[in-house]
Tab-separated table of C-alpha atoms in Angstrom:
chain	number	residue	atom	x	y	z
A	57	UNK	CA	5.664	-26.080	-12.793
A	58	UNK	CA	6.719	-22.757	-13.237
A	59	UNK	CA	8.709	-22.930	-16.410
A	60	UNK	CA	5.739	-24.665	-17.864
A	61	UNK	CA	3.030	-21.954	-16.399
A	62	UNK	CA	4.992	-19.112	-17.744
A	63	UNK	CA	6.245	-20.075	-21.340
A	64	UNK	CA	3.342	-22.940	-22.619
A	65	UNK	CA	0.166	-21.635	-21.350
A	66	UNK	CA	-0.905	-18.432	-22.619
A	67	UNK	CA	0.920	-15.204	-24.824
A	68	UNK	CA	-0.313	-11.320	-24.554
A	69	UNK	CA	0.209	-8.618	-26.843
A	70	UNK	CA	-1.048	-4.945	-26.585
A	71	UNK	CA	-2.675	-5.246	-30.423
A	72	UNK	CA	-3.669	-1.673	-30.015
A	73	UNK	CA	-2.991	1.665	-27.909
A	74	UNK	CA	-4.238	4.688	-28.675
A	75	UNK	CA	-4.459	8.070	-27.141
A	76	UNK	CA	-8.616	9.740	-27.749
A	77	UNK	CA	-9.899	13.352	-26.870
A	78	UNK	CA	-11.612	11.555	-23.791
A	79	UNK	CA	-8.334	9.014	-22.763
A	80	UNK	CA	-6.856	6.298	-23.951
A	81	UNK	CA	-8.012	3.006	-26.210
A	82	UNK	CA	-6.481	-0.204	-26.093
A	83	UNK	CA	-6.902	-3.905	-27.555
A	84	UNK	CA	-5.537	-6.289	-25.392
A	85	UNK	CA	-5.190	-9.795	-26.977
A	86	UNK	CA	-4.677	-13.396	-25.244
A	87	UNK	CA	-3.678	-16.452	-27.085
A	88	UNK	CA	-3.764	-20.027	-25.717
A	89	UNK	CA	-1.273	-22.807	-26.009
A	90	UNK	CA	-2.017	-24.524	-23.136
A	91	UNK	CA	-3.886	-26.957	-25.694
A	92	UNK	CA	-6.865	-27.359	-23.546
A	93	UNK	CA	-9.222	-24.427	-21.977
A	94	UNK	CA	-7.822	-21.988	-20.025
A	95	UNK	CA	-7.683	-22.266	-17.676
A	96	UNK	CA	-8.454	-25.657	-16.972
A	97	UNK	CA	-9.346	-28.088	-14.408
A	98	UNK	CA	-11.427	-27.760	-11.053
A	99	UNK	CA	-14.055	-25.012	-12.202
A	100	UNK	CA	-13.294	-22.525	-9.532
A	101	UNK	CA	-10.149	-21.925	-11.488
A	102	UNK	CA	-9.606	-18.206	-12.487
A	103	UNK	CA	-7.157	-16.312	-14.883
A	104	UNK	CA	-7.789	-12.432	-15.030
A	105	UNK	CA	-5.936	-9.582	-17.000
A	106	UNK	CA	-4.331	-6.598	-14.635
A	107	UNK	CA	-4.314	-3.367	-17.307
A	108	UNK	CA	-2.108	-0.962	-15.866
A	109	UNK	CA	-2.146	2.520	-16.628
A	110	UNK	CA	1.733	4.655	-15.654
A	111	UNK	CA	2.118	8.107	-16.371
A	112	UNK	CA	4.711	9.803	-15.354
A	113	UNK	CA	5.984	7.103	-13.112
A	114	UNK	CA	2.864	6.975	-11.034
A	115	UNK	CA	0.102	4.751	-11.354
A	116	UNK	CA	-3.170	6.129	-12.739
A	117	UNK	CA	-5.203	3.525	-13.533
A	118	UNK	CA	-5.612	-0.205	-12.900
A	119	UNK	CA	-7.931	-2.735	-13.989
A	120	UNK	CA	-7.750	-5.832	-11.963
A	121	UNK	CA	-5.202	-4.659	-9.206
A	122	UNK	CA	-5.368	-6.803	-6.037
A	123	UNK	CA	-4.845	-6.428	-2.500
A	124	UNK	CA	-2.028	-8.996	-0.469
A	125	UNK	CA	-4.889	-11.916	-0.507
A	126	UNK	CA	-5.524	-11.853	-4.087
A	127	UNK	CA	-9.207	-9.902	-4.148
A	128	UNK	CA	-9.727	-7.427	-6.815
A	129	UNK	CA	-10.741	-4.345	-5.915
A	130	UNK	CA	-9.742	-0.489	-6.359
A	131	UNK	CA	-7.895	2.132	-4.276
A	132	UNK	CA	-10.096	4.912	-3.215
A	133	UNK	CA	-8.596	7.935	-1.200
A	134	UNK	CA	-5.596	5.404	-0.160
A	135	UNK	CA	-8.153	2.347	1.138
A	136	UNK	CA	-8.391	-1.020	-1.030
A	137	UNK	CA	-12.039	-1.289	-1.738
A	138	UNK	CA	-12.956	-4.954	-2.846
A	139	UNK	CA	-15.292	-5.188	-6.295
A	140	UNK	CA	-18.738	-6.434	-5.156
A	141	UNK	CA	-18.808	-9.374	-7.552
A	142	UNK	CA	-15.524	-10.868	-6.040
A	143	UNK	CA	-17.837	-12.314	-3.067
A	144	UNK	CA	-21.234	-14.070	-3.809
A	145	UNK	CA	-22.108	-13.572	0.198
A	146	UNK	CA	-25.984	-13.300	-0.188
A	147	UNK	CA	-25.978	-10.148	2.461
A	148	UNK	CA	-23.015	-8.537	0.582
A	149	UNK	CA	-24.092	-9.468	-3.394
A	150	UNK	CA	-28.259	-10.318	-2.758
A	151	UNK	CA	-27.990	-9.834	-6.370
A	152	UNK	CA	-25.554	-12.282	-7.354
A	153	UNK	CA	-23.638	-9.747	-9.691
A	154	UNK	CA	-20.408	-11.138	-11.438
A	155	UNK	CA	-17.930	-9.829	-13.988
A	156	UNK	CA	-19.372	-10.408	-17.372
A	157	UNK	CA	-17.425	-11.530	-20.449
A	158	UNK	CA	-16.501	-8.116	-21.963
A	159	UNK	CA	-15.584	-7.658	-25.964
A	160	UNK	CA	-15.701	-5.233	-28.231
A	161	UNK	CA	-19.341	-4.012	-27.994
A	162	UNK	CA	-18.485	-3.958	-24.355
A	163	UNK	CA	-15.385	-2.438	-23.716
A	164	UNK	CA	-14.023	-2.094	-20.185
A	165	UNK	CA	-13.937	1.485	-19.581
A	166	UNK	CA	-14.175	1.336	-15.168
A	167	UNK	CA	-11.624	0.005	-12.830
A	168	UNK	CA	-14.404	-1.944	-11.150
A	169	UNK	CA	-14.526	-3.653	-14.633
A	170	UNK	CA	-12.142	-6.702	-14.986
A	171	UNK	CA	-11.727	-9.706	-17.490
A	172	UNK	CA	-11.892	-12.633	-15.914
A	173	UNK	CA	-11.587	-16.099	-17.214
A	174	UNK	CA	-13.396	-18.800	-15.271
A	175	UNK	CA	-16.515	-20.910	-15.319
A	176	UNK	CA	-19.720	-19.614	-12.727
A	177	UNK	CA	-22.577	-21.781	-12.098
A	178	UNK	CA	-25.660	-21.439	-10.368
A	179	UNK	CA	-27.395	-23.877	-7.956
A	180	UNK	CA	-31.227	-25.064	-7.651
A	181	UNK	CA	-31.700	-21.502	-6.025
A	182	UNK	CA	-30.568	-19.301	-8.145
A	183	UNK	CA	-27.194	-18.775	-6.187
A	184	UNK	CA	-23.316	-19.004	-7.291
A	185	UNK	CA	-21.786	-22.042	-6.101
A	186	UNK	CA	-18.420	-23.933	-5.639
A	187	UNK	CA	-20.305	-26.933	-4.521
A	188	UNK	CA	-19.883	-30.069	-6.732
A	189	UNK	CA	-23.129	-31.529	-5.553
A	190	UNK	CA	-24.888	-28.356	-6.281
A	191	UNK	CA	-24.089	-27.700	-9.660
A	192	UNK	CA	-27.258	-26.789	-12.118
A	193	UNK	CA	-27.426	-24.024	-14.540
A	194	UNK	CA	-24.029	-23.113	-16.242
A	195	UNK	CA	-23.850	-18.567	-16.330
A	196	UNK	CA	-20.484	-17.885	-17.294
A	197	UNK	CA	-17.575	-20.063	-18.971
A	198	UNK	CA	-15.628	-17.740	-20.756
A	199	UNK	CA	-12.379	-19.947	-20.619
A	200	UNK	CA	-10.197	-19.590	-23.853
A	201	UNK	CA	-10.869	-22.468	-25.917
A	202	UNK	CA	-7.676	-25.109	-26.940
A	203	UNK	CA	-6.613	-24.366	-30.781
A	204	UNK	CA	-8.588	-25.963	-33.796
A	205	UNK	CA	-11.822	-26.082	-31.277
A	206	UNK	CA	-14.799	-26.691	-33.638
A	207	UNK	CA	-18.736	-26.014	-33.013
A	208	UNK	CA	-19.244	-29.075	-35.218
A	209	UNK	CA	-16.226	-31.265	-33.085
A	210	UNK	CA	-16.565	-34.048	-30.674
A	211	UNK	CA	-18.482	-32.821	-27.646
A	212	UNK	CA	-18.985	-29.252	-28.525
A	213	UNK	CA	-22.172	-28.688	-26.975
A	214	UNK	CA	-20.782	-29.956	-23.709
A	215	UNK	CA	-17.496	-27.663	-24.087
A	216	UNK	CA	-18.675	-24.836	-25.799
A	217	UNK	CA	-18.422	-21.212	-23.724
A	218	UNK	CA	-21.260	-19.614	-22.243
A	219	UNK	CA	-21.591	-16.167	-21.837
A	220	UNK	CA	-19.649	-15.478	-24.882
A	221	UNK	CA	-21.465	-13.208	-27.799
A	222	UNK	CA	-19.879	-15.248	-31.276
A	223	UNK	CA	-20.340	-12.251	-33.320
A	224	UNK	CA	-18.299	-9.793	-30.931
A	225	UNK	CA	-15.274	-13.194	-29.971
A	226	UNK	CA	-14.661	-14.676	-33.194
A	227	UNK	CA	-11.721	-16.308	-31.614
A	228	UNK	CA	-13.419	-18.516	-29.501
A	229	UNK	CA	-15.277	-19.882	-32.239
A	230	UNK	CA	-13.020	-20.003	-34.973
A	231	UNK	CA	-10.336	-22.156	-33.858
A	232	UNK	CA	-7.473	-19.606	-32.864
A	233	UNK	CA	-7.548	-20.014	-29.223
A	234	UNK	CA	-7.460	-16.001	-28.720
A	235	UNK	CA	-9.690	-13.444	-26.822
A	236	UNK	CA	-9.025	-9.766	-27.303
A	237	UNK	CA	-10.263	-7.353	-24.544
A	238	UNK	CA	-10.966	-3.910	-25.686
A	239	UNK	CA	-10.627	-0.807	-23.066
A	240	UNK	CA	-11.939	3.022	-23.278
A	241	UNK	CA	-9.846	4.751	-20.691
A	242	UNK	CA	-10.628	7.785	-18.665
A	243	UNK	CA	-7.200	9.678	-18.524
A	244	UNK	CA	-6.341	13.282	-18.395
A	245	UNK	CA	-2.747	13.755	-19.843
A	246	UNK	CA	-0.752	16.315	-21.236
A	247	UNK	CA	-0.119	16.034	-24.882
A	248	UNK	CA	3.425	15.034	-25.167
A	249	UNK	CA	3.521	13.409	-21.730
A	250	UNK	CA	4.434	9.434	-22.176
A	251	UNK	CA	1.714	7.226	-21.341
A	252	UNK	CA	2.684	3.272	-20.223
A	253	UNK	CA	0.461	0.423	-20.007
A	254	UNK	CA	1.372	-2.825	-18.933
A	255	UNK	CA	-1.153	-6.054	-19.719
A	256	UNK	CA	-0.683	-8.797	-17.170
A	257	UNK	CA	-1.981	-12.609	-17.295
A	258	UNK	CA	-2.394	-13.742	-13.804
A	259	UNK	CA	-3.799	-17.108	-12.787
A	260	UNK	CA	-5.418	-18.010	-9.019
A	261	UNK	CA	-5.973	-22.018	-8.208
A	262	UNK	CA	-7.828	-20.932	-5.366
A	263	UNK	CA	-9.720	-17.401	-5.596
A	264	UNK	CA	-11.466	-15.652	-2.667
A	265	UNK	CA	-14.705	-16.302	-3.025
A	266	UNK	CA	-13.636	-20.363	-3.350
A	267	UNK	CA	-12.878	-19.855	0.973
A	268	UNK	CA	-15.099	-17.839	1.912
A	269	UNK	CA	-17.698	-20.332	0.445
A	270	UNK	CA	-16.131	-23.270	2.476
A	271	UNK	CA	-15.955	-21.036	5.816
A	272	UNK	CA	-19.245	-20.332	5.757
A	273	UNK	CA	-20.419	-23.219	4.426
A	274	UNK	CA	-19.253	-25.949	5.661
A	275	UNK	CA	-19.182	-27.201	9.818
A	276	UNK	CA	-17.357	-24.908	11.375
A	277	UNK	CA	-15.466	-27.793	13.119
A	278	UNK	CA	-11.560	-29.117	13.173
A	279	UNK	CA	-10.941	-29.067	9.766
A	280	UNK	CA	-12.647	-25.852	8.423
A	281	UNK	CA	-10.529	-23.874	11.306
A	282	UNK	CA	-7.386	-25.827	10.124
A	283	UNK	CA	-8.294	-24.590	6.370
A	284	UNK	CA	-8.671	-21.095	7.605
A	285	UNK	CA	-5.526	-21.366	10.190
A	286	UNK	CA	-3.171	-22.502	6.858
A	287	UNK	CA	-4.397	-19.755	5.066
A	288	UNK	CA	-4.212	-16.917	7.253
A	289	UNK	CA	-0.549	-18.072	8.269
A	290	UNK	CA	0.618	-18.568	4.337
A	291	UNK	CA	3.016	-15.414	3.578
A	292	UNK	CA	2.531	-16.069	-0.005
A	293	UNK	CA	5.053	-12.840	-0.834
A	294	UNK	CA	8.256	-14.301	0.909
A	295	UNK	CA	10.785	-15.217	-1.163
A	296	UNK	CA	11.500	-19.036	-0.010
A	297	UNK	CA	15.236	-20.070	0.142
A	298	UNK	CA	14.807	-22.673	-2.744
A	299	UNK	CA	13.869	-19.628	-4.993
A	300	UNK	CA	16.282	-17.424	-4.026
A	301	UNK	CA	18.906	-18.347	-6.693
A	302	UNK	CA	16.388	-18.672	-9.113
A	303	UNK	CA	14.475	-15.745	-9.018
A	304	UNK	CA	13.887	-12.293	-7.644
A	305	UNK	CA	10.139	-12.960	-6.528
A	306	UNK	CA	7.695	-14.538	-4.905
A	307	UNK	CA	6.634	-16.635	-7.591
A	308	UNK	CA	2.678	-16.138	-5.954
A	309	UNK	CA	3.358	-12.917	-4.707
A	310	UNK	CA	-0.239	-11.861	-3.194
A	311	UNK	CA	-2.024	-14.957	-3.800
A	312	UNK	CA	-1.803	-15.007	-7.864
A	313	UNK	CA	0.838	-16.556	-9.806
A	314	UNK	CA	1.927	-14.408	-13.306
A	315	UNK	CA	1.179	-16.088	-15.908
A	316	UNK	CA	2.818	-13.325	-18.518
A	317	UNK	CA	3.113	-9.342	-19.212
A	318	UNK	CA	3.769	-7.063	-21.609
A	319	UNK	CA	4.320	-3.274	-22.011
A	320	UNK	CA	4.305	-0.309	-24.526
A	321	UNK	CA	5.062	3.352	-24.484
A	322	UNK	CA	3.237	6.078	-26.224
């Protein structure tokens, strides 16, 4: 399973990397080689791009960074702050803000923006839901299309993307199964100082907001309590005995599975 995830799921390329008077621009190209939408399966599964900038051996900017529970956020004054868009609790996110699909017309310019490939659906009250019984209005489905998908193909109206502009995202509509993420990064780096960027794709079968909705929406009986107990006790950062001879890592460290990574230095 791990070999398939890392070798037969997606390819990643830093197609462009340039210094600018204000910092750095980059283009990250993602190619879906899975043969179906990426990610696939139940609607709450997601994948996201982490883009990390390193200057002088230190990370100075990152989009898509997480804590040990897989929550996407930023580090401010040494403290991790989850993105507002990570949870759809009406108390903390009453406006139901989410991460849109970023493209050449809407590049990522802030650490609080991240390219997340996912399906988001609202219920009849206009709130995002993961309940299969409440799905009503698809708001976002930017999971990368499989190679060969056509707008005039079988079931195209049912399988087409949502929240993805055709003119700015040709790879979703021309059968190439690609997406290009654009970054405009403010950066103060001396001329001649090496800059290394690393792009990674991570996959999550259980995003944090899914668990939060289970805890808040399900009856607080033994089954909900058991789920929370098992989640809280699971140490995803442990290197399990079965993996010690194969990998120098925990495959789902920080509640996310790394699909692939690539780096480039200026």
